Amino acid sequence: MAAKKRIQLCFLETACTGSYMASGQWRSPTDNGKTKDRLKYYMDLAKLAERGKISAIFLADWYVGFDVYGGGLDTMLASGHQVAHLDPMPIISAMAAVTDTVSFAATVSTSYVNPYILARQFSTLDHLTNGRVGWNIVTSHTKGAAKAMGQEKPVEHDERYLVADEYMEVVYKLWESSWADDSVVWDHDLAYDPSKIKKIEHKGKYFSMSGRSQLHPSPQRTPVLFQAGTSKSGIGFASRHAEAMFLNPCNVKQGKKVIAEARAAAAADGRDPASLKFFPCIVPIIGRTEEEAKEKHEKALNVADVIGGLAQFSGYTGIDMSVFPLDEPFTSSTLKGGAGIQSVLNAFEASTDSSSDAASSEPWTPRRLGMRMALGGLHPCPVGSVSQVADVFEEWVAEADCDGFNVAYVSNPGSFEDVVDLLVPELQRRGLMWDDYDFPGGTFRENLLGQRTLRDDHYGSNFKYGKEVVKVAKREKSEIADLPEVKEKNVPAFTSQPIAI
């Protein structure tokens, strides 16, 4: 019998009150989300994650917020959902200070942060954490974020990825090309050897820079690279740059299709497809028994914020759902941009087991949509005993070929503790998860891929110091449609949800 594939778990967090996809839970008298603007919350979270042998704490982030519902941000502010985000970068140092091995991935956009500044920030964190940092690479698409950054509108979708592609070339040069490994001397009268520290000169279509990297080589040099987009251009970008992908598929079939396409694209770029790791989001409610899990689910439903969920949906789709009566059925033809909305509704249905969900035969109303968004959105949301939830995890691994999960919480405290105290021991018992980190005290990349620095088949390795840079043709918009596509029957059209905007 073949050995089971071993997976890794990440905690999916947001540096604001509430979870990634669970609006209104702060109303519970036991919820601690209102303390998420203090370091103690994150330090306690990091210690919990390390106790459970969690690979990383993955920090999603937004610029501005969802300001479509009702024509502004007021609804999201009133609901306390996905607003008042702290900058995740400074938090990482505090979490690293109380742990030894758990790693941290922060979301930062290539659309608005200067690449020289970003390279310095991540090199700093890589030093301070002893190599336990990753970057979730995103591009920004909302009008609100563009205007806050002094622009009239966001860059068009496919061009944003072309910008990001050149952005990566700049940061690779800073991380990999500027300082030699032996440039740090500290001997007699020589601290850093100037002859082994070169100035980077870059002149491209979108970026120009001239200067040395400000920091000496950090433990990983380049942070572990996550990416979240699953459009054609997003997968094309990931096939070249990502070492891991955060996914938002609603069911196993969708996950299998996206993963197969991305692995095929990576192989077409000359990479080992198995070296690209996939972490779909999942929002489990776990009990010691099925009855206990259902009780937890019922408590979550009682405080779930339907309007907050609708406002988040409006932010994702650009459709102001406030103009529709809460209990009036609608279809894709009712809404502007209906075809795209129908794909979302199809995905909602596909993510629900119709045999166990009486509501699946009901017409879609804004209230039903808002409630679905308020507890899990498009993500799989298994409710059951630890054994039942572990079965769902195992099904995804076996069928979709994922490498782990980004686990989002519903109740806080509660959900992450249930993962550590109930789910992890069950996954370990089944041989699906390590009993300890492969590299205790090691770097993020060592525990993810078995080595400290970029693999030789990764595009960024072309920029390593002293290596003659191999010119790789830049992708053009016309090439996006040529990426490999896997055909699967009965898989609804998939509209990915943003992890940052």
Coordinates of C-alpha atoms in Angstrom, one line a residue:
M1 CA 0.0 0.0 0.0
A2 CA 1.4 3.4 -1.1
A3 CA 2.2 5.8 1.7
K4 CA -0.2 8.7 2.0
K5 CA 0.7 12.1 0.9
R6 CA 1.8 14.2 3.9
I7 CA 0.2 17.7 4.1
Q8 CA 0.9 20.9 5.9
L9 CA -1.5 23.3 7.5
C10 CA -1.5 27.1 7.7
F11 CA -3.7 29.4 9.8
L12 CA -5.4 32.0 7.6
E13 CA -5.6 35.3 9.5
T14 CA -6.5 38.9 9.0
A15 CA -5.0 41.7 11.1
C16 CA -8.5 43.1 11.9
T17 CA -11.5 42.1 14.0
G18 CA -13.1 39.0 12.6
S19 CA -12.1 36.2 10.2
Y20 CA -11.4 36.0 6.5
M21 CA -14.9 34.7 5.8
A22 CA -17.1 34.8 9.0
S23 CA -18.8 38.2 9.5
G24 CA -20.5 39.1 12.8
Q25 CA -18.8 36.6 15.1
W26 CA -17.4 39.5 17.3
R27 CA -21.0 39.7 18.6
S28 CA -20.5 36.5 20.6
P29 CA -19.8 37.3 24.3
T30 CA -16.9 34.9 24.2
D31 CA -15.2 36.3 21.1
N32 CA -11.8 37.9 21.5
G33 CA -11.5 39.5 18.0
K34 CA -11.7 43.0 19.5
T35 CA -8.2 42.4 20.9
K36 CA -6.6 41.9 17.5
D37 CA -5.2 45.4 17.6
R38 CA -2.7 44.3 20.4
L39 CA 0.4 42.3 20.1
K40 CA -0.6 39.8 22.8
Y41 CA -3.2 38.3 20.5
Y42 CA -0.7 37.5 17.7
M43 CA 1.9 36.3 20.1
D44 CA -0.6 33.9 21.7
L45 CA -1.7 32.8 18.2
A46 CA 1.9 32.1 17.1
K47 CA 2.5 30.0 20.2
L48 CA -0.7 28.0 19.6
A49 CA 0.3 27.4 15.9
E50 CA 3.8 26.2 16.9
R51 CA 2.3 23.9 19.5
G52 CA 0.2 22.3 16.7
K53 CA 3.1 22.1 14.3
I54 CA 1.3 24.5 11.9
S55 CA 3.6 25.4 9.0
A56 CA 2.7 29.1 8.8
I57 CA 0.4 31.9 9.8
F58 CA -0.9 33.4 6.5
L59 CA -1.9 37.0 6.8
A60 CA -4.4 38.3 4.2
D61 CA -4.7 42.0 3.7
W62 CA -6.8 44.6 2.0
Y63 CA -6.3 48.2 1.0
V64 CA -9.2 50.6 1.9
G65 CA -11.9 48.0 2.2
F66 CA -15.1 47.0 0.4
D67 CA -16.9 50.2 -0.5
V68 CA -19.5 49.1 -3.1
Y69 CA -22.5 48.1 -0.9
G70 CA -24.7 51.2 -0.4
G71 CA -22.1 53.2 -2.4
G72 CA -19.6 53.4 0.4
L73 CA -17.7 51.8 3.3
D74 CA -20.3 52.6 6.0
T75 CA -21.8 49.1 6.0
M76 CA -18.5 47.4 6.4
L77 CA -17.5 49.8 9.1
A78 CA -20.8 49.2 11.0
S79 CA -20.5 45.5 10.6
G80 CA -16.9 45.5 11.8
H81 CA -15.9 43.1 9.0
Q82 CA -12.8 43.4 6.9
V83 CA -12.1 46.9 8.0
A84 CA -9.5 48.6 10.3
H85 CA -6.7 46.4 9.0
L86 CA -3.4 46.7 10.7
D87 CA -0.3 46.5 8.5
P88 CA 0.6 42.8 8.9
M89 CA 4.4 43.3 8.4
P90 CA 5.3 44.7 11.8
I91 CA 3.3 42.0 13.6
I92 CA 5.5 39.3 12.3
S93 CA 8.6 40.2 14.4
A94 CA 6.5 39.9 17.6
M95 CA 5.2 36.4 16.6
A96 CA 8.7 35.3 15.6
A97 CA 10.1 36.4 19.0
V98 CA 8.0 33.9 20.9
T99 CA 8.5 30.9 18.5
D100 CA 11.2 28.9 16.9
T101 CA 9.9 27.3 13.8
V102 CA 6.4 28.4 12.7
S103 CA 6.6 30.7 9.7
F104 CA 4.7 33.8 8.6
A105 CA 3.4 34.9 5.1
A106 CA 2.3 38.5 4.6
T107 CA 0.2 39.8 1.7
V108 CA 1.7 42.8 -0.1
S109 CA 0.6 44.2 -3.5
T110 CA 2.9 44.8 -6.4
S111 CA 0.6 47.6 -7.6
Y112 CA 1.4 50.2 -5.0
V113 CA 4.6 49.3 -3.0
N114 CA 7.9 50.3 -4.5
P115 CA 10.0 47.2 -5.2
Y116 CA 13.1 48.5 -3.6
I117 CA 11.1 49.2 -0.4
L118 CA 9.5 45.8 -0.5
A119 CA 12.8 44.0 -1.0
R120 CA 14.2 45.8 2.0
Q121 CA 11.2 45.0 4.2
F122 CA 11.2 41.3 3.5
S123 CA 15.0 41.0 3.8
T124 CA 14.7 42.7 7.2
L125 CA 12.0 40.2 8.3
D126 CA 13.9 37.3 6.9
H127 CA 16.9 38.3 9.1
L128 CA 14.8 39.0 12.2
T129 CA 12.9 35.7 11.9
N130 CA 15.9 33.6 11.0
G131 CA 14.4 32.8 7.6
R132 CA 10.7 32.2 8.6
V133 CA 9.0 34.6 6.2
G134 CA 7.0 34.4 3.0
W135 CA 5.3 36.9 0.7
N136 CA 1.8 36.4 -0.7
I137 CA 2.1 38.3 -4.0
V138 CA -1.0 40.1 -5.2
T139 CA -2.1 42.8 -7.6
S140 CA -4.7 45.3 -6.6
H141 CA -7.9 45.8 -8.6
T142 CA -10.4 48.0 -6.7
K143 CA -11.2 51.6 -7.6
G144 CA -11.1 52.6 -3.9
A145 CA -7.6 51.4 -3.5
A146 CA -6.5 53.1 -6.7
K147 CA -8.0 56.4 -5.6
A148 CA -6.4 56.1 -2.1
M149 CA -3.0 55.7 -3.8
G150 CA -3.5 58.8 -6.0
Q151 CA -4.6 57.0 -9.2
E152 CA -7.9 57.5 -11.0
K153 CA -8.5 53.8 -11.7
P154 CA -6.7 50.4 -11.3
V155 CA -4.5 49.0 -14.0
E156 CA -6.4 46.6 -16.3
H157 CA -6.3 42.9 -15.1
D158 CA -3.9 41.3 -17.6
E159 CA -1.5 44.2 -17.6
R160 CA -1.4 44.1 -13.8
Y161 CA 0.3 40.7 -14.1
L162 CA 2.7 42.1 -16.7
V163 CA 3.7 44.8 -14.3
A164 CA 4.0 42.2 -11.5
D165 CA 6.2 40.1 -13.7
E166 CA 8.7 42.9 -14.2
Y167 CA 8.4 43.8 -10.5
M168 CA 9.6 40.3 -9.6
E169 CA 12.6 40.7 -11.8
V170 CA 13.6 43.8 -9.8
V171 CA 13.2 42.2 -6.4
Y172 CA 15.1 39.0 -7.6
K173 CA 18.0 41.2 -8.6
L174 CA 18.0 42.9 -5.2
W175 CA 17.7 39.7 -3.2
E176 CA 19.8 37.3 -5.3
S177 CA 22.2 39.4 -7.4
S178 CA 23.5 42.3 -5.4
W179 CA 25.6 40.7 -2.6
A180 CA 27.8 37.6 -2.9
D181 CA 27.4 34.9 -0.2
D182 CA 30.9 35.7 1.0
S183 CA 30.6 39.5 0.9
V184 CA 30.1 39.6 4.7
V185 CA 33.6 39.3 6.2
W186 CA 34.0 40.9 9.7
D187 CA 37.7 40.3 9.7
H188 CA 40.4 42.8 10.8
D189 CA 39.6 46.0 9.0
L190 CA 37.0 44.6 6.5
A191 CA 33.3 44.3 7.4
Y192 CA 31.7 44.0 4.0
D193 CA 33.7 43.4 0.9
P194 CA 32.8 46.2 -1.6
S195 CA 34.2 44.1 -4.5
K196 CA 31.5 41.5 -3.9
I197 CA 28.6 43.9 -3.6
K198 CA 27.3 45.1 -6.9
K199 CA 25.0 47.9 -8.0
I200 CA 21.8 46.8 -9.7
E201 CA 20.8 48.6 -12.9
H202 CA 17.3 48.0 -14.1
K203 CA 15.5 49.9 -16.9
G204 CA 12.2 48.3 -18.0
K205 CA 8.8 49.2 -19.3
Y206 CA 7.3 49.7 -15.8
F207 CA 10.3 50.1 -13.4
S208 CA 13.7 51.7 -13.3
M209 CA 16.2 51.6 -10.5
S210 CA 19.9 52.0 -9.8
G211 CA 21.4 50.9 -6.5
R212 CA 22.7 48.1 -4.3
S213 CA 20.4 46.1 -2.1
Q214 CA 20.5 47.8 1.3
L215 CA 20.9 44.6 3.2
H216 CA 23.4 41.7 3.3
P217 CA 22.0 38.3 2.3
S218 CA 19.3 37.0 4.6
P219 CA 18.9 33.3 5.5
Q220 CA 16.6 32.6 2.5
R221 CA 17.5 35.6 0.4
T222 CA 14.2 35.4 -1.4
P223 CA 11.2 34.9 0.9
V224 CA 8.9 31.9 0.2
L225 CA 6.6 33.1 -2.6
F226 CA 2.9 32.6 -2.4
Q227 CA 0.4 33.7 -5.0
A228 CA -3.4 33.7 -5.0
G229 CA -4.7 34.4 -8.5
T230 CA -6.2 31.6 -10.6
S231 CA -7.2 33.4 -13.7
K232 CA -5.3 32.6 -16.9
S233 CA -2.8 35.4 -16.3
G234 CA -2.6 34.5 -12.6
I235 CA -1.7 30.9 -13.3
G236 CA 0.8 32.1 -15.9
F237 CA 2.4 34.3 -13.2
A238 CA 2.4 31.5 -10.6
S239 CA 4.0 29.0 -13.0
R240 CA 7.0 31.3 -13.2
H241 CA 7.2 32.8 -9.7
A242 CA 5.1 31.0 -7.1
E243 CA 6.4 28.3 -4.8
A244 CA 2.9 27.9 -3.2
M245 CA -0.6 28.9 -4.2
F246 CA -3.4 30.0 -2.0
L247 CA -6.7 28.7 -3.6
N248 CA -10.4 29.4 -3.2
P249 CA -12.1 26.5 -5.0
C250 CA -15.5 25.6 -3.7
N251 CA -15.3 21.8 -4.2
V252 CA -12.8 19.0 -4.9
K253 CA -13.5 19.0 -8.7
Q254 CA -12.7 22.6 -9.0
G255 CA -9.6 22.3 -6.9
K256 CA -8.4 19.3 -8.9
K257 CA -8.8 21.3 -12.2
V258 CA -7.1 24.4 -11.0
I259 CA -4.2 22.4 -9.5
A260 CA -3.7 20.3 -12.6
E261 CA -3.7 23.4 -14.8
A262 CA -1.2 25.2 -12.6
R263 CA 1.1 22.1 -12.4
A264 CA 1.0 21.8 -16.2
A265 CA 1.9 25.4 -16.6
A266 CA 4.8 25.1 -14.2
A267 CA 6.0 22.0 -16.1
A268 CA 5.8 24.0 -19.3
D269 CA 8.0 26.6 -17.7
G270 CA 10.6 23.9 -17.0
R271 CA 9.8 23.4 -13.3
D272 CA 9.2 20.2 -11.4
P273 CA 5.4 20.5 -11.1
A274 CA 5.5 18.8 -7.7
S275 CA 7.6 21.7 -6.3
L276 CA 4.6 24.0 -6.7
K277 CA 2.5 23.6 -3.5
F278 CA -1.3 24.2 -3.2
F279 CA -3.2 25.3 -0.1
P280 CA -7.0 25.7 -0.7
C281 CA -8.9 27.6 2.0
I282 CA -11.2 25.6 4.2
V283 CA -13.4 26.8 7.1
P284 CA -14.1 23.8 9.3
I285 CA -16.3 23.6 12.4
I286 CA -15.0 20.7 14.5
G287 CA -16.5 18.9 17.4
R288 CA -15.6 15.9 19.5
T289 CA -18.9 14.5 18.2
E290 CA -21.1 15.5 15.3
E291 CA -23.7 16.8 17.7
E292 CA -21.1 19.2 19.4
A293 CA -20.1 20.5 16.0
K294 CA -23.7 21.2 15.0
E295 CA -24.1 23.1 18.3
K296 CA -21.1 25.2 17.4
H297 CA -22.5 25.8 13.9
E298 CA -25.8 26.9 15.3
K299 CA -24.1 29.4 17.7
A300 CA -22.2 30.8 14.8
L301 CA -25.4 31.2 12.7
N302 CA -27.0 33.1 15.6
V303 CA -24.5 35.9 15.4
A304 CA -23.6 35.8 11.7
D305 CA -24.0 39.2 10.0
V306 CA -26.0 38.8 6.8
I307 CA -25.5 42.4 5.7
G308 CA -21.8 42.2 6.4
G309 CA -21.6 39.1 4.2
L310 CA -23.6 40.9 1.4
A311 CA -21.3 43.9 1.6
Q312 CA -18.3 41.6 1.2
F313 CA -20.0 40.0 -1.8
S314 CA -20.6 43.4 -3.3
G315 CA -16.9 44.2 -2.9
Y316 CA -15.9 41.0 -4.7
T317 CA -18.3 41.5 -7.6
G318 CA -18.8 45.2 -7.9
I319 CA -22.6 44.8 -7.6
D320 CA -24.4 46.9 -5.0
M321 CA -26.6 44.3 -3.4
S322 CA -28.2 47.0 -1.1
V323 CA -30.7 47.9 -3.9
F324 CA -32.4 44.5 -3.7
P325 CA -35.0 43.5 -1.0
L326 CA -33.4 41.0 1.3
D327 CA -36.0 38.3 0.8
E328 CA -36.9 38.8 -2.9
P329 CA -35.5 36.0 -5.1
F330 CA -33.1 37.0 -7.8
T331 CA -31.3 35.3 -10.8
S332 CA -28.3 36.2 -12.8
S333 CA -30.5 38.0 -15.3
T334 CA -31.7 40.3 -12.4
L335 CA -28.2 41.6 -11.8
K336 CA -25.9 43.7 -13.9
G337 CA -23.1 41.4 -15.0
G338 CA -25.4 38.4 -14.5
A339 CA -23.3 35.7 -16.2
G340 CA -20.4 36.2 -13.7
I341 CA -22.9 36.2 -10.8
Q342 CA -24.4 33.0 -12.1
S343 CA -21.0 31.4 -12.0
V344 CA -20.7 32.4 -8.3
L345 CA -24.2 31.1 -7.5
N346 CA -23.4 27.8 -9.3
A347 CA -20.2 27.6 -7.3
F348 CA -22.2 28.1 -4.1
E349 CA -24.5 25.2 -5.0
A350 CA -21.6 23.1 -6.0
S351 CA -19.9 23.6 -2.7
T352 CA -23.0 22.3 -0.9
D353 CA -24.0 18.7 -0.6
S354 CA -27.6 18.9 -1.8
S355 CA -28.6 15.7 0.0
S356 CA -27.8 17.3 3.3
D357 CA -28.7 20.9 2.7
A358 CA -32.4 21.6 2.5
A359 CA -31.7 25.1 1.5
S360 CA -30.0 24.1 -1.7
S361 CA -33.4 23.8 -3.5
E362 CA -34.5 27.3 -2.3
P363 CA -34.3 30.3 -4.6
W364 CA -31.4 32.6 -4.1
T365 CA -32.3 35.8 -2.2
P366 CA -29.9 38.4 -0.9
R367 CA -30.5 37.1 2.7
R368 CA -29.5 33.6 1.7
L369 CA -26.5 34.8 -0.2
G370 CA -25.5 37.1 2.7
M371 CA -25.7 34.2 5.2
R372 CA -23.6 32.0 3.0
M373 CA -21.0 34.7 2.6
A374 CA -21.1 35.3 6.4
L375 CA -20.1 31.7 7.1
G376 CA -17.5 30.5 4.7
G377 CA -18.4 31.9 1.4
L378 CA -17.3 29.7 -1.5
H379 CA -15.0 27.7 0.6
P380 CA -15.6 24.2 1.8
C381 CA -17.1 24.4 5.3
P382 CA -17.3 20.9 6.8
V383 CA -19.3 20.7 10.1
G384 CA -18.8 17.4 12.0
S385 CA -16.8 15.3 14.4
V386 CA -13.0 15.4 14.1
S387 CA -13.1 12.1 12.2
Q388 CA -15.7 13.4 9.7
V389 CA -13.7 16.6 9.1
A390 CA -10.5 14.7 8.7
D391 CA -12.3 12.6 6.1
V392 CA -13.0 15.8 4.1
F393 CA -9.3 16.8 4.4
E394 CA -8.2 13.4 3.2
E395 CA -10.6 13.5 0.3
W396 CA -9.2 16.8 -0.9
V397 CA -5.7 15.5 -0.7
A398 CA -6.5 12.2 -2.5
E399 CA -8.7 13.7 -5.2
A400 CA -7.5 17.2 -5.8
D401 CA -3.8 16.6 -5.2
C402 CA -3.4 19.6 -2.8
D403 CA -0.4 19.8 -0.5
G404 CA -2.2 21.3 2.6
F405 CA -4.8 23.8 3.6
N406 CA -5.2 27.4 4.6
V407 CA -7.5 27.0 7.6
A408 CA -9.7 30.0 8.4
Y409 CA -11.5 30.3 11.7
V410 CA -15.2 30.9 12.6
S411 CA -15.1 31.2 16.4
N412 CA -12.2 32.9 18.2
P413 CA -11.1 31.5 20.5
G414 CA -12.3 28.0 19.5
S415 CA -11.7 27.2 15.9
F416 CA -7.9 27.3 15.8
E417 CA -7.7 25.5 19.2
D418 CA -9.9 22.7 17.7
V419 CA -7.5 22.4 14.8
V420 CA -4.5 22.0 17.1
D421 CA -6.1 19.9 19.9
L422 CA -8.5 17.7 17.8
L423 CA -7.8 17.7 14.1
V424 CA -4.0 17.7 14.1
P425 CA -3.7 14.5 16.3
E426 CA -6.2 12.8 14.0
L427 CA -4.3 13.8 10.8
Q428 CA -1.1 12.6 12.5
R429 CA -2.7 9.3 13.4
R430 CA -3.7 8.8 9.8
G431 CA -0.2 9.5 8.6
L432 CA -1.3 12.7 6.8
M433 CA 0.8 15.2 8.9
W434 CA 4.2 15.4 10.5
D435 CA 4.6 14.7 14.2
D436 CA 7.2 17.5 14.2
Y437 CA 8.7 20.0 11.8
D438 CA 11.1 18.5 9.3
F439 CA 13.6 21.2 10.2
P440 CA 12.9 22.4 13.8
G441 CA 14.2 25.9 14.1
G442 CA 14.7 25.9 10.3
T443 CA 13.6 28.3 7.6
F444 CA 10.2 28.4 6.0
R445 CA 11.5 27.1 2.7
E446 CA 13.4 24.2 4.4
N447 CA 10.1 23.0 6.0
L448 CA 8.1 23.6 2.8
L449 CA 10.6 22.4 0.1
G450 CA 13.6 20.9 1.9
Q451 CA 16.1 23.7 1.1
R452 CA 16.9 27.2 2.2
T453 CA 17.2 29.0 -1.1
L454 CA 15.3 29.0 -4.4
R455 CA 15.3 25.8 -6.4
D456 CA 17.5 25.7 -9.4
D457 CA 14.5 25.3 -11.7
H458 CA 12.8 28.4 -10.3
Y459 CA 12.8 31.5 -12.5
G460 CA 14.4 33.6 -9.7
S461 CA 17.4 31.4 -9.5
N462 CA 18.5 32.9 -12.8
F463 CA 19.5 36.0 -10.9
K464 CA 21.8 34.4 -8.3
Y465 CA 25.0 36.3 -7.7
G466 CA 27.7 35.4 -10.2
K467 CA 25.4 33.5 -12.5
E468 CA 25.0 34.7 -16.0
V469 CA 21.4 35.7 -16.3
V470 CA 19.5 33.6 -18.8
K471 CA 17.2 35.9 -20.8
V472 CA 13.7 34.5 -20.5
A473 CA 11.1 36.0 -22.9
K474 CA 8.6 38.2 -21.1
R475 CA 5.0 37.1 -21.5
E476 CA 2.6 39.3 -23.5
K477 CA -1.1 39.5 -23.1
S478 CA -1.7 37.3 -26.2
E479 CA 0.1 34.4 -24.5
I480 CA -2.3 34.2 -21.6
A481 CA -4.8 32.2 -23.6
D482 CA -2.1 29.6 -24.5
L483 CA -1.6 28.3 -21.0
P484 CA -2.5 24.7 -20.4
E485 CA -6.2 24.0 -19.6
V486 CA -7.6 20.8 -18.0
K487 CA -11.1 19.9 -19.1
E488 CA -13.3 18.5 -16.3
K489 CA -16.9 17.6 -16.7
N490 CA -19.6 19.1 -14.4
V491 CA -17.3 21.7 -13.0
P492 CA -19.1 25.1 -12.6
A493 CA -17.4 28.2 -13.8
F494 CA -15.2 29.5 -11.1
T495 CA -14.7 33.1 -10.0
S496 CA -11.8 33.4 -7.6
Q497 CA -12.1 35.5 -4.5
P498 CA -9.4 38.0 -3.7
I499 CA -7.1 37.6 -0.8
A500 CA -6.0 41.3 -1.1
I501 CA -7.1 44.3 -3.1

